Short mmCIF file of C-alpha atoms in Angstrom, two decimals:
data_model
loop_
_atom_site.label_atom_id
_atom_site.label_comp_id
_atom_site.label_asym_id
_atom_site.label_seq_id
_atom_site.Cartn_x
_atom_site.Cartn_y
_atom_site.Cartn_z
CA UNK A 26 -12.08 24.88 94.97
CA UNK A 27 -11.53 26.85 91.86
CA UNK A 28 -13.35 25.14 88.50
CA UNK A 29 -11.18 22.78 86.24
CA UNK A 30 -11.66 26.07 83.57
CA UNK A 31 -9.95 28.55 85.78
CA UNK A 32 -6.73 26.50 86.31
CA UNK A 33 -6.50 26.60 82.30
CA UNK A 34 -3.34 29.23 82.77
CA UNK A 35 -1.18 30.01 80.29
CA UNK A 36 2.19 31.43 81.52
CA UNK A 37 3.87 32.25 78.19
CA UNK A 38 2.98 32.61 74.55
CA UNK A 39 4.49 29.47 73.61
CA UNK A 40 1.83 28.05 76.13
CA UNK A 41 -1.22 29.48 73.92
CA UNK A 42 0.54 28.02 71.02
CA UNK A 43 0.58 24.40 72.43
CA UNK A 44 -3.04 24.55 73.53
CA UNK A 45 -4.38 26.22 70.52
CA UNK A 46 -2.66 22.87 68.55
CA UNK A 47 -3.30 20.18 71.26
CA UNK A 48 0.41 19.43 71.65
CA UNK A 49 2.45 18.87 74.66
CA UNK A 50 6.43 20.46 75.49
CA UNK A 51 7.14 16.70 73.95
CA UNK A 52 5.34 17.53 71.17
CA UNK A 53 6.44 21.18 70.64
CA UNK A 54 10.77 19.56 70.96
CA UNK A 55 9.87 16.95 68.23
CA UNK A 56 8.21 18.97 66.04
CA UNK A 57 11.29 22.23 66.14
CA UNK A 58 13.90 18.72 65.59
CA UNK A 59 12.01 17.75 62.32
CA UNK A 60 11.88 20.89 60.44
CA UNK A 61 15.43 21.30 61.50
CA UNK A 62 16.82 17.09 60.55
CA UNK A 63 18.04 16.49 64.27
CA UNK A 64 16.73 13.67 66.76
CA UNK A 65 15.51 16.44 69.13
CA UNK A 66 15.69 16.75 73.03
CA UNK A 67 13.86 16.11 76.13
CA UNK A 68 10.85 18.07 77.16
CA UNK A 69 13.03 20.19 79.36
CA UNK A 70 13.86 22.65 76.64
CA UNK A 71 10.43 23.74 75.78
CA UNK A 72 9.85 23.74 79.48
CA UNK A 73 12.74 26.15 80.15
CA UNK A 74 11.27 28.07 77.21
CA UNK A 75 8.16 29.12 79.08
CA UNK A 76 8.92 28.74 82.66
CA UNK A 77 12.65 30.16 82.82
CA UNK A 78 12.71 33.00 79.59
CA UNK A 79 15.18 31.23 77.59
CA UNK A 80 15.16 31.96 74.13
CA UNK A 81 15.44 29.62 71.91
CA UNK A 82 18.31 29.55 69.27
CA UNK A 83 17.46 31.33 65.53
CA UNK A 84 17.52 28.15 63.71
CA UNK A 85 15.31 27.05 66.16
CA UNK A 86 12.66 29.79 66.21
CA UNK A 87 12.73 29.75 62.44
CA UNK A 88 11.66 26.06 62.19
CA UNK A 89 8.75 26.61 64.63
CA UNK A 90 7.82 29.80 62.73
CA UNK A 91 7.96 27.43 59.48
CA UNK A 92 5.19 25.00 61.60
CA UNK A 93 3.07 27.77 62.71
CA UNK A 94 2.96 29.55 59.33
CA UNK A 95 4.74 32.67 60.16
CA UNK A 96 6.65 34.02 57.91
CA UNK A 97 10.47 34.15 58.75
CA UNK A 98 10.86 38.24 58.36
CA UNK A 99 8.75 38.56 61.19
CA UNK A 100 10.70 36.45 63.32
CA UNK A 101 13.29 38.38 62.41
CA UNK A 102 11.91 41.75 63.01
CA UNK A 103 10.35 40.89 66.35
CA UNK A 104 11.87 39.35 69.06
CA UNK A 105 11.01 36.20 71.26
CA UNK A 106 8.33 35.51 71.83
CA UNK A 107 7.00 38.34 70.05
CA UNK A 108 5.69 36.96 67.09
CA UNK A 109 4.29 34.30 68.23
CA UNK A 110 0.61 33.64 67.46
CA UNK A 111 -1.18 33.66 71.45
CA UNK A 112 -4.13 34.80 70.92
CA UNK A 113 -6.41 37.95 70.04
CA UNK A 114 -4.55 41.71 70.81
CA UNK A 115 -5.72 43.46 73.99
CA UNK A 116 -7.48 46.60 71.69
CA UNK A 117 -6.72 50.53 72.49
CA UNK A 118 -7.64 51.79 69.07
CA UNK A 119 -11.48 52.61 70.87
CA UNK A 120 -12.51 56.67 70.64
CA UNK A 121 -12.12 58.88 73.74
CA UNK A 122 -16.11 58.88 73.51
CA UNK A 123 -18.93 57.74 74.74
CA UNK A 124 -19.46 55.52 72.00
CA UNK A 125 -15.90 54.64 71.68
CA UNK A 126 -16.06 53.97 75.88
CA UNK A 127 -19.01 51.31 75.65
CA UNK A 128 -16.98 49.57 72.78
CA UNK A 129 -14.47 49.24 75.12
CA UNK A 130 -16.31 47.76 78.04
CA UNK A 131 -18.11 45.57 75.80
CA UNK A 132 -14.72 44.25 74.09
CA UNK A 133 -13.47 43.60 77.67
CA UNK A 134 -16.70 41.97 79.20
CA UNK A 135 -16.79 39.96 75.40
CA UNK A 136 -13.17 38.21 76.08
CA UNK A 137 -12.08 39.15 79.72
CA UNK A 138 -12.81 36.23 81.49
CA UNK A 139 -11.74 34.04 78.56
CA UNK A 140 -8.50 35.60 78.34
CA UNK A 141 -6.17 33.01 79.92
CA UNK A 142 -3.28 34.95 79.55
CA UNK A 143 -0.16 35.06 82.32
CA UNK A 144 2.00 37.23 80.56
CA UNK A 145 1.34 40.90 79.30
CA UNK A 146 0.10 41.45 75.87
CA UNK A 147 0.30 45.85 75.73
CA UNK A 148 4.16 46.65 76.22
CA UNK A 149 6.48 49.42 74.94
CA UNK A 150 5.21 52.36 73.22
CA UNK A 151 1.94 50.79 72.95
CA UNK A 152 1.49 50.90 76.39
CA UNK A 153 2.64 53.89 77.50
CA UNK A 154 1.19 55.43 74.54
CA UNK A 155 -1.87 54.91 76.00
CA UNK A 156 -1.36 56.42 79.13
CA UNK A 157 0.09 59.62 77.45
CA UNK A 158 -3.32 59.85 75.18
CA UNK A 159 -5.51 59.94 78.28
CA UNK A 160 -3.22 62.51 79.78
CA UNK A 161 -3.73 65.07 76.50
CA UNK A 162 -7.26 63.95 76.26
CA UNK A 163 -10.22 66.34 77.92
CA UNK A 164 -13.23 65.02 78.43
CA UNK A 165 -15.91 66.04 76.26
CA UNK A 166 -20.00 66.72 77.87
CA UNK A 167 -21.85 63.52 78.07
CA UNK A 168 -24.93 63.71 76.21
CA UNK A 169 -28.37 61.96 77.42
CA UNK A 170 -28.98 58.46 75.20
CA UNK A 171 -32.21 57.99 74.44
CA UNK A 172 -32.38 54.40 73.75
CA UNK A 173 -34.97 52.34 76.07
CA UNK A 174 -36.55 52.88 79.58
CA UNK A 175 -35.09 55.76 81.85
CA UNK A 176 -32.82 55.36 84.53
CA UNK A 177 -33.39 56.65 88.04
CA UNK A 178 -30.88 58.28 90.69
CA UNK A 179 -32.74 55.25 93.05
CA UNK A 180 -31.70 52.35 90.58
CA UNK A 181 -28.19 53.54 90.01
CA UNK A 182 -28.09 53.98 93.89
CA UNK A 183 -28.46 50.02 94.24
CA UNK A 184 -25.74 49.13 91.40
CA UNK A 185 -23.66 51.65 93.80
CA UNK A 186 -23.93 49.97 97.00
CA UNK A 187 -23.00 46.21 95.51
CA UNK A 188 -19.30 47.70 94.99
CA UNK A 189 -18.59 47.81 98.63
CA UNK A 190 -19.45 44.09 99.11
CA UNK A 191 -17.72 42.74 95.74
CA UNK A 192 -14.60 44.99 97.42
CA UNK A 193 -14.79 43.16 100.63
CA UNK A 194 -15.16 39.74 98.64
CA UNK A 195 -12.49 40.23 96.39
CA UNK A 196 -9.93 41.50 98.63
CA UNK A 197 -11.43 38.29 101.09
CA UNK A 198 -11.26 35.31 98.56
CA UNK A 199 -8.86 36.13 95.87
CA UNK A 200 -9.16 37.47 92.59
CA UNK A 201 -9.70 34.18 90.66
CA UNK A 202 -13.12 33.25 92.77
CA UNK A 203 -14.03 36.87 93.15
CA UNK A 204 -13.53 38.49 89.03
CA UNK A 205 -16.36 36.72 87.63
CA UNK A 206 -18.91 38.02 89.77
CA UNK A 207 -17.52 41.34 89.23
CA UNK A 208 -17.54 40.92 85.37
CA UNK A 209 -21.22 40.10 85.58
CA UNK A 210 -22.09 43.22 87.73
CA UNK A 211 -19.86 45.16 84.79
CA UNK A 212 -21.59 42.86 82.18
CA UNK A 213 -24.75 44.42 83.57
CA UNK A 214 -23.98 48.09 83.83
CA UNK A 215 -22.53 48.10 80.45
CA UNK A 216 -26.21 46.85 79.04
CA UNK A 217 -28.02 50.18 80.76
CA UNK A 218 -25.59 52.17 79.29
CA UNK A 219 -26.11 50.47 76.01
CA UNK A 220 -29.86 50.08 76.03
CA UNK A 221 -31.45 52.57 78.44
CA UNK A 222 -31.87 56.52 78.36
CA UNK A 223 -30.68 58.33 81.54
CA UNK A 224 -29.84 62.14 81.49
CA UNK A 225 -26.48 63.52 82.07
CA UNK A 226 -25.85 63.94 85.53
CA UNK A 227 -26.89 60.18 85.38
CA UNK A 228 -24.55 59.21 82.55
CA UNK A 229 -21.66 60.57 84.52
CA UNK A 230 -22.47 58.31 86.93
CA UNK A 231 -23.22 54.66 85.67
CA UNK A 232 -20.30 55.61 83.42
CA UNK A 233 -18.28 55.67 86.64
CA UNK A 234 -19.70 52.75 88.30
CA UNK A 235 -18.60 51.19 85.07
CA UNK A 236 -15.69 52.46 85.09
CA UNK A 237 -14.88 51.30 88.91
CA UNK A 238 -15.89 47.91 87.90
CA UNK A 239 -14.30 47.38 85.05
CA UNK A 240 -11.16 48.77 87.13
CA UNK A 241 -11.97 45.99 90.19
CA UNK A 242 -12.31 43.15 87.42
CA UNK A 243 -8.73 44.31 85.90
CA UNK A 244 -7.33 43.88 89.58
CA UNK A 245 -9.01 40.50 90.37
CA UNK A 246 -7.03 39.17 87.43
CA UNK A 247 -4.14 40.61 87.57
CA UNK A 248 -4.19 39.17 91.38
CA UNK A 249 -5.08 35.96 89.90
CA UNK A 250 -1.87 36.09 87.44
CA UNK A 251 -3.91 36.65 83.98
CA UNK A 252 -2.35 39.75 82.59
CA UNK A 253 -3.88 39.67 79.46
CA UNK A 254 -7.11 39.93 80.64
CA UNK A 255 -6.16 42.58 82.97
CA UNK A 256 -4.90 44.97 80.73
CA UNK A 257 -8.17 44.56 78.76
CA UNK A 258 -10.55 45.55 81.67
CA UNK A 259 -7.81 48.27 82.35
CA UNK A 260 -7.76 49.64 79.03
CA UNK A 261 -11.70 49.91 79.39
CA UNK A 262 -11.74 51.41 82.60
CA UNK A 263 -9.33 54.55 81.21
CA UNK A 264 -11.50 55.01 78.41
CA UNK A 265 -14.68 54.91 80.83
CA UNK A 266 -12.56 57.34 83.62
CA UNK A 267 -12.67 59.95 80.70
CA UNK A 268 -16.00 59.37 79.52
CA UNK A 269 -16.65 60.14 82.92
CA UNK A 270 -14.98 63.21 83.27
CA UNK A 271 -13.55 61.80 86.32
CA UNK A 272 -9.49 62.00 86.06
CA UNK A 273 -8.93 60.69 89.50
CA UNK A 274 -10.25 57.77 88.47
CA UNK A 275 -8.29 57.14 85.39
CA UNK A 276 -5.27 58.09 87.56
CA UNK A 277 -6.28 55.32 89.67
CA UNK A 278 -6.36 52.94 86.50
CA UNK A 279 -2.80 54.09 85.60
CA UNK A 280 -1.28 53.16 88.82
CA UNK A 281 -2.77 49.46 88.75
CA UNK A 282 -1.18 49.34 85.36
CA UNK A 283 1.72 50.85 86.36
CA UNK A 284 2.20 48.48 89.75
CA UNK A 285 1.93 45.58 86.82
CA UNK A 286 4.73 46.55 84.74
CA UNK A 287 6.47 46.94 88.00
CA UNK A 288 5.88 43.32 89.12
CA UNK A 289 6.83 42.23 85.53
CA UNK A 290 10.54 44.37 85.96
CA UNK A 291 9.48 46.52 83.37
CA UNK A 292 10.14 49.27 85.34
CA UNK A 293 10.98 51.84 83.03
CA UNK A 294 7.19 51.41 81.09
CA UNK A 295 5.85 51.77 85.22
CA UNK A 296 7.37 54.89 85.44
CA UNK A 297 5.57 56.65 82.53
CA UNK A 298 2.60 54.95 83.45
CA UNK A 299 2.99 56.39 86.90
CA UNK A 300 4.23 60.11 86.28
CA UNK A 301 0.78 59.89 83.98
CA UNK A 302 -1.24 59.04 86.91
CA UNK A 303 0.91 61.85 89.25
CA UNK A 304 0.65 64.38 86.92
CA UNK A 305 -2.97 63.65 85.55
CA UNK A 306 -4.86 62.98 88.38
CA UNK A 307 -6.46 66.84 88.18
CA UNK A 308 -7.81 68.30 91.58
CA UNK A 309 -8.10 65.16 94.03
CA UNK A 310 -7.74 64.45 97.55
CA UNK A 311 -4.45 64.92 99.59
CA UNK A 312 -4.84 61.04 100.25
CA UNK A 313 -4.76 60.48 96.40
CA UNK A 314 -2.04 62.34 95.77
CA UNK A 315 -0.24 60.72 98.61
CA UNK A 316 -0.94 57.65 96.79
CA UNK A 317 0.01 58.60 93.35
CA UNK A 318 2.72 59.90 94.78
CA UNK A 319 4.02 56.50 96.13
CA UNK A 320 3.62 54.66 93.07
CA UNK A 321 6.10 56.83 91.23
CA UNK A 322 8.40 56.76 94.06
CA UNK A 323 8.33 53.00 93.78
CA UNK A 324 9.25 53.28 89.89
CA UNK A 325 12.11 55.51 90.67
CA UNK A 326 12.99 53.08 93.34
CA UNK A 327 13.16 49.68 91.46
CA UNK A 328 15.56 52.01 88.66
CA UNK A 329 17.65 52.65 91.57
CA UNK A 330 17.23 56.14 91.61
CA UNK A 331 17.31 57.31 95.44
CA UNK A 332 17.41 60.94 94.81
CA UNK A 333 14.29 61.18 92.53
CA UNK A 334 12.24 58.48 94.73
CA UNK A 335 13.39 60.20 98.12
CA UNK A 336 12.00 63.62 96.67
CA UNK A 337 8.35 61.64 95.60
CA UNK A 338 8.46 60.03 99.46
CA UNK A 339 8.70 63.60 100.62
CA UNK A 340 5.97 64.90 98.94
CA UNK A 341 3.94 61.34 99.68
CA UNK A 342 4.13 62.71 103.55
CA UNK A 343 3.45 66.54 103.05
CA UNK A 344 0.10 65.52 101.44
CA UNK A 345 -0.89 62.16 103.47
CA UNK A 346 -0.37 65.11 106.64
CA UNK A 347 -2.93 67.35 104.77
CA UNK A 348 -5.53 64.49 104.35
CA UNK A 349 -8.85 65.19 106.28
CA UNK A 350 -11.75 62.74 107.05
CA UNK A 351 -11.67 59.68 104.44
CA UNK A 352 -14.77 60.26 103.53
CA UNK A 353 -13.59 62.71 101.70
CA UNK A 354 -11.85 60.50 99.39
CA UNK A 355 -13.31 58.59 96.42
CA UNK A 356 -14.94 55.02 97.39
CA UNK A 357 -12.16 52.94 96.02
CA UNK A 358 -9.51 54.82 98.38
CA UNK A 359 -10.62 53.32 101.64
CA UNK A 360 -7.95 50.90 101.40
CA UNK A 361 -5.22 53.30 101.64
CA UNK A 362 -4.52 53.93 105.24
CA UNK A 363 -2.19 54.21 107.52
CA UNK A 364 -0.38 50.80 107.44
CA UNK A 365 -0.48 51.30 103.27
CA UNK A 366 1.37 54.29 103.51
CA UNK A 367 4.21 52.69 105.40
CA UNK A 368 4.14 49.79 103.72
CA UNK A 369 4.54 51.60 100.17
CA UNK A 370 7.01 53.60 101.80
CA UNK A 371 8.70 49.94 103.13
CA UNK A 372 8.70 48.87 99.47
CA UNK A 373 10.74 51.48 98.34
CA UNK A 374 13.37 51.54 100.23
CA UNK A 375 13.21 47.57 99.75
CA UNK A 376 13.70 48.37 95.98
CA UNK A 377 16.47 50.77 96.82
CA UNK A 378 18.45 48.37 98.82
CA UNK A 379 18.10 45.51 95.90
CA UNK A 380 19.59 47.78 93.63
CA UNK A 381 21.86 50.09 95.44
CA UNK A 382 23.20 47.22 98.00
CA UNK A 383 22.98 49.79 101.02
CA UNK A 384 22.44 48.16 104.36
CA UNK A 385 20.72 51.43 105.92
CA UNK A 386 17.86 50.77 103.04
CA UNK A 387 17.42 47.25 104.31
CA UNK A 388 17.07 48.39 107.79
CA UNK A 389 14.47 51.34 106.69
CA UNK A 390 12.55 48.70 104.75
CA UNK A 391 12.66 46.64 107.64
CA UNK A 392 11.29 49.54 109.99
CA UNK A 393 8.63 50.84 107.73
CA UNK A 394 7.33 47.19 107.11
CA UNK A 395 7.59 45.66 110.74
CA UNK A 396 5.34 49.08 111.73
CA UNK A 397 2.55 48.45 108.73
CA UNK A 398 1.99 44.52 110.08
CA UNK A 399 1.59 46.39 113.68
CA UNK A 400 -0.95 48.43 112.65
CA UNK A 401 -2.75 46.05 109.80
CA UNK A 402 -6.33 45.26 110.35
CA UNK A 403 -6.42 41.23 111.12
CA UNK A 404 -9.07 41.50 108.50
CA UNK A 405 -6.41 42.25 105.77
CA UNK A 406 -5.01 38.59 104.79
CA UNK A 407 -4.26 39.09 101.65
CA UNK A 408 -2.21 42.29 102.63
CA UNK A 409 -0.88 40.33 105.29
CA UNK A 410 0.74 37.59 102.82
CA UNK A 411 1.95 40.44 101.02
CA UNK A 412 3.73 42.39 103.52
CA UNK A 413 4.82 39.85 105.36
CA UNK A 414 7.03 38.09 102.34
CA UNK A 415 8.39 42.17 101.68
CA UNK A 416 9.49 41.70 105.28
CA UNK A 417 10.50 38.69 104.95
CA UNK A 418 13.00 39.72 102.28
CA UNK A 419 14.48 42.61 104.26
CA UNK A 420 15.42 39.87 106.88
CA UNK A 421 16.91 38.37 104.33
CA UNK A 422 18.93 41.21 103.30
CA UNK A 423 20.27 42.19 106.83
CA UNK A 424 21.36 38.53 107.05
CA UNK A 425 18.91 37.36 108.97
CA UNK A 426 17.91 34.04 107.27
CA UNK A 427 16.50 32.24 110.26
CA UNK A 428 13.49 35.33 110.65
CA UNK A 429 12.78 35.59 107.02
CA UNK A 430 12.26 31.91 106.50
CA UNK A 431 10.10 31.83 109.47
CA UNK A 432 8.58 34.86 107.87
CA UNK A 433 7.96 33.13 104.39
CA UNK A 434 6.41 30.04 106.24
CA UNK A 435 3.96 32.35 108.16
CA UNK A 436 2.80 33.59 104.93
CA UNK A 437 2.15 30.20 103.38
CA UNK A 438 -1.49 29.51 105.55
CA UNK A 439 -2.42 33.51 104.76
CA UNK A 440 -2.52 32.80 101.05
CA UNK A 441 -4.25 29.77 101.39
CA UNK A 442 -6.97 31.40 103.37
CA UNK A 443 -7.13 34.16 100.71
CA UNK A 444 -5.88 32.69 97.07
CA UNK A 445 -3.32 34.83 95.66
CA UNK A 446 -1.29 34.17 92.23
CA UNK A 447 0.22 37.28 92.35
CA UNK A 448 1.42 36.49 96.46
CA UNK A 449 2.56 33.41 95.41
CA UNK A 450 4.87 33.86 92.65
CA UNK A 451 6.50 36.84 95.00
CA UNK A 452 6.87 33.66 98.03
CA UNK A 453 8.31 31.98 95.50
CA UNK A 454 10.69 34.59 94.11
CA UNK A 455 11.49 35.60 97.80
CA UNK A 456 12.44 31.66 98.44
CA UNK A 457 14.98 31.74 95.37
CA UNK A 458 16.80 35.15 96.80
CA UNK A 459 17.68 33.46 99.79
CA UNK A 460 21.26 32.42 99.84
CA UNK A 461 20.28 28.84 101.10
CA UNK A 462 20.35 25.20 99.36
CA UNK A 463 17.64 22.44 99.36
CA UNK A 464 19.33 21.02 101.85
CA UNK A 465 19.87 23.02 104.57
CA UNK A 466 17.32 22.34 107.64
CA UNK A 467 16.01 25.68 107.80
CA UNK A 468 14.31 25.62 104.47
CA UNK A 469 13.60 21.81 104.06
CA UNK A 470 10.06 22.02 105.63
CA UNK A 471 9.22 25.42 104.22
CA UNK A 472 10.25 24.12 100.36
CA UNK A 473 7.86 21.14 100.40
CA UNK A 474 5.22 23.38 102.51
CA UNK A 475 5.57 25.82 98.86
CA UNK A 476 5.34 22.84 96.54
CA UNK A 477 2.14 22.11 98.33
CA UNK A 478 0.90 26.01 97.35
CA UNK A 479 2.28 26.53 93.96
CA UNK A 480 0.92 23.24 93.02
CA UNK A 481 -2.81 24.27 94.38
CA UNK A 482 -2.36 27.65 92.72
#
């Protein structure tokens, strides 16, 4: 059971704004009515505010801007919820150093886990700004520190093999048990690089484990739906990659940021972020280009591009065929087998077929995704859930409603055995595309069973 603290989740600026002032969506209705003269509404409208992107009237925004202290040119230079004040900025103004790199991970291990954040704080040109620095940037030698007691190969050997085991429990239990054990391994690295003197060779590598860590902690929260506090391990991770000198590694960060702008339909700011990781990822694995590969192939996808992702899904396969023995690959790879591939590939054409309307990308999607749950390790729940809602929603795009809502119930007990915010709100999204009301029989049981799980999650 998850602490009282880690339900605190705020789903939209305006939600940050309420808690920071104590006031409920009640509250938030009667105080817009006052400045404005009017007897106000129900709760409903601030509640459609956060939960279903409505944006609120100008007079409207002005008046809470006039409560909140804003000034009213900002409202009217940024738009909702921009301007709103949620909280502290997710930082990228840190030096492509090794200085600037511990600043970084000590900024994200400082207000990562109490970033409470649902929603995603670096967006535009900030964002892929970012992605296009690291891609210029080359990495400079590290020099030794000389600042306390000297590391050893033998104790950065034992920080190295906890990653496997915070992998496995991660990927096991969920991101929202799993992250803060992860941000205390982090919190621990980041105080030998800080404090201790290690030579180069050694650098290169806690600044790696770091670096991996600080990558892991990103995912746990973005799996457990707090984006803010993702993009701030994420941010500290590139920085660390190229402190590093490892670009494969800040390819890898690129593509986890990228795969969030994709699940936030920001698809255009996930491509850039993925042709950065493509085309920056230096000389790596066939596997990892495979995979880099795929993740710009999915951008290309959700713009409805077929030509451009059909070409990426081409050279996804040339390289996955070159791949030799995984061990081979980097550590954080060993995820990425056989039933990924397909199931990336699935995704794709899944994308396609939402925004092309093609039947013959349905029943690809379909293909691709009923072979990855064949060959998925029983191990892989979380995956499971996953996949088996993207399924699900191919069924429902061949017009087979009775499959995918037996589908979407068989993924209901998989995310309850491994907690999933992320795999949740995609059930739920995959519940609302099907072209069936409340109360037709098939979906009856299989609504209340995802009341039950959105209301534990």
């Amino acid at each position: 059971m998850a602490r009282r603290e880690d339900r605190a989740f705020y789903v939209h600026p305006l939600s940050v704004v309420r808690a920071d002032r104590g006031w409920t969506q009640q509250n938030l209705v009667d105080v817009v009515a006052r400045r404005l003269g009017n007897a106000g509404n129900g709760r409903q409208k601030a509640w459609r505010w956060e939960h279903r992107g409505v944006t609120p009237d100008r007079p409207s925004q002005l008046a809470l801007a006039a409560e909140l202290g804003v000034p009213p040119e900002r409202v009217r230079q940024e738009p909702w919820p921009c301007w709103l004040p949620d909280g502290d900025p997710v930082r990228t103004d840190f030096g492509w150093t090794q200085p600037g790199s511990i600043s970084a991970l000590e900024d994200a291990v400082e207000h990562g886990m109490r970033d409470r954040r649902g929603f995603m704080k670096l967006t535009g040109a900030a964002l892929v700004g970012l992605a296009e620095e690291w891609l210029r940037i080359e990495p400079s030698e590290l020099a030794a520190a000389v600042r306390g007691g000297q590391v050893t190969h033998a104790f950065v050997d034992r920080l190295e093999d906890g990653v496997p085991r915070l992998r496995f429990l991660e990927a096991e239990r969920g991101g929202l048990r799993a992250r803060q054990l992860i941000s205390a391994e982090l919190g621990m690295v980041v105080e030998v690089l800080d404090s201790s003197s290690y030579t180069t060779e050694i650098g290169k590598r806690l600044f790696a484990l770091a670096g991996e860590l600080s990558r892991m902690a990103g995912w746990a929260c973005f799996d457990a739906g707090l984006h803010a506090a993702a993009q701030r391990y994420w941010t500290a991770a590139l920085h660390v990659a190229h402190a590093a000198g490892d670009r494969t590694m800040g390819a890898n960060v690129l593509k986890s940021m990228s795969l969030q702008c994709y699940d936030a339909a920001n698809h255009r700011e996930a491509l850039a972020l993925a042709r950065s990781a493509y085309e920056g990822a230096g000389q790596t694995t066939p596997r990892a280009r495979a995979m880099f590969a795929l993740r710009e192939a999915r951008a290309h996808a959700a713009l409805g591009d077929p030509a451009a992702c059909e070409r990426l899904l081409g050279e996804a396969e040339h390289a996955i065929s070159k791949s030799g023995p995984a061990d081979e690959d980097p550590p954080w790879l060993g995820y990425f087998d056989g039933a990924e591939f397909w199931a990336q590939v699935g995704t794709c054409y899944l994308d396609l077929s939402r925004a092309r309307h093609r039947s013959e990308h349905s029943a690809k999607a379909e293909a691709h995704l009923e072979r990855t749950l064949q060959s998925l390790p029983r191990t892989k729940i979380r995956d499971r859930a996953t996949y088996v809602t993207r399924r699900a929603t191919a069924q429902a795009q061949l017009g087979e409603l009775d499959h995918a809502c037996h589908l979407l119930t068989e993924a209901i007990p998989l995310i309850q055995q491994a907690p999933s915010r992320r795999n949740t709100q995609h059930l739920l999204t995959a519940r609302a595309s099907l072209p069936l009301n409340k109360r037709d029989r098939r979906v009856r049981e299989l609504d209340e069973q995802l009341t039950e799980l959105e209301l534990a999650s």
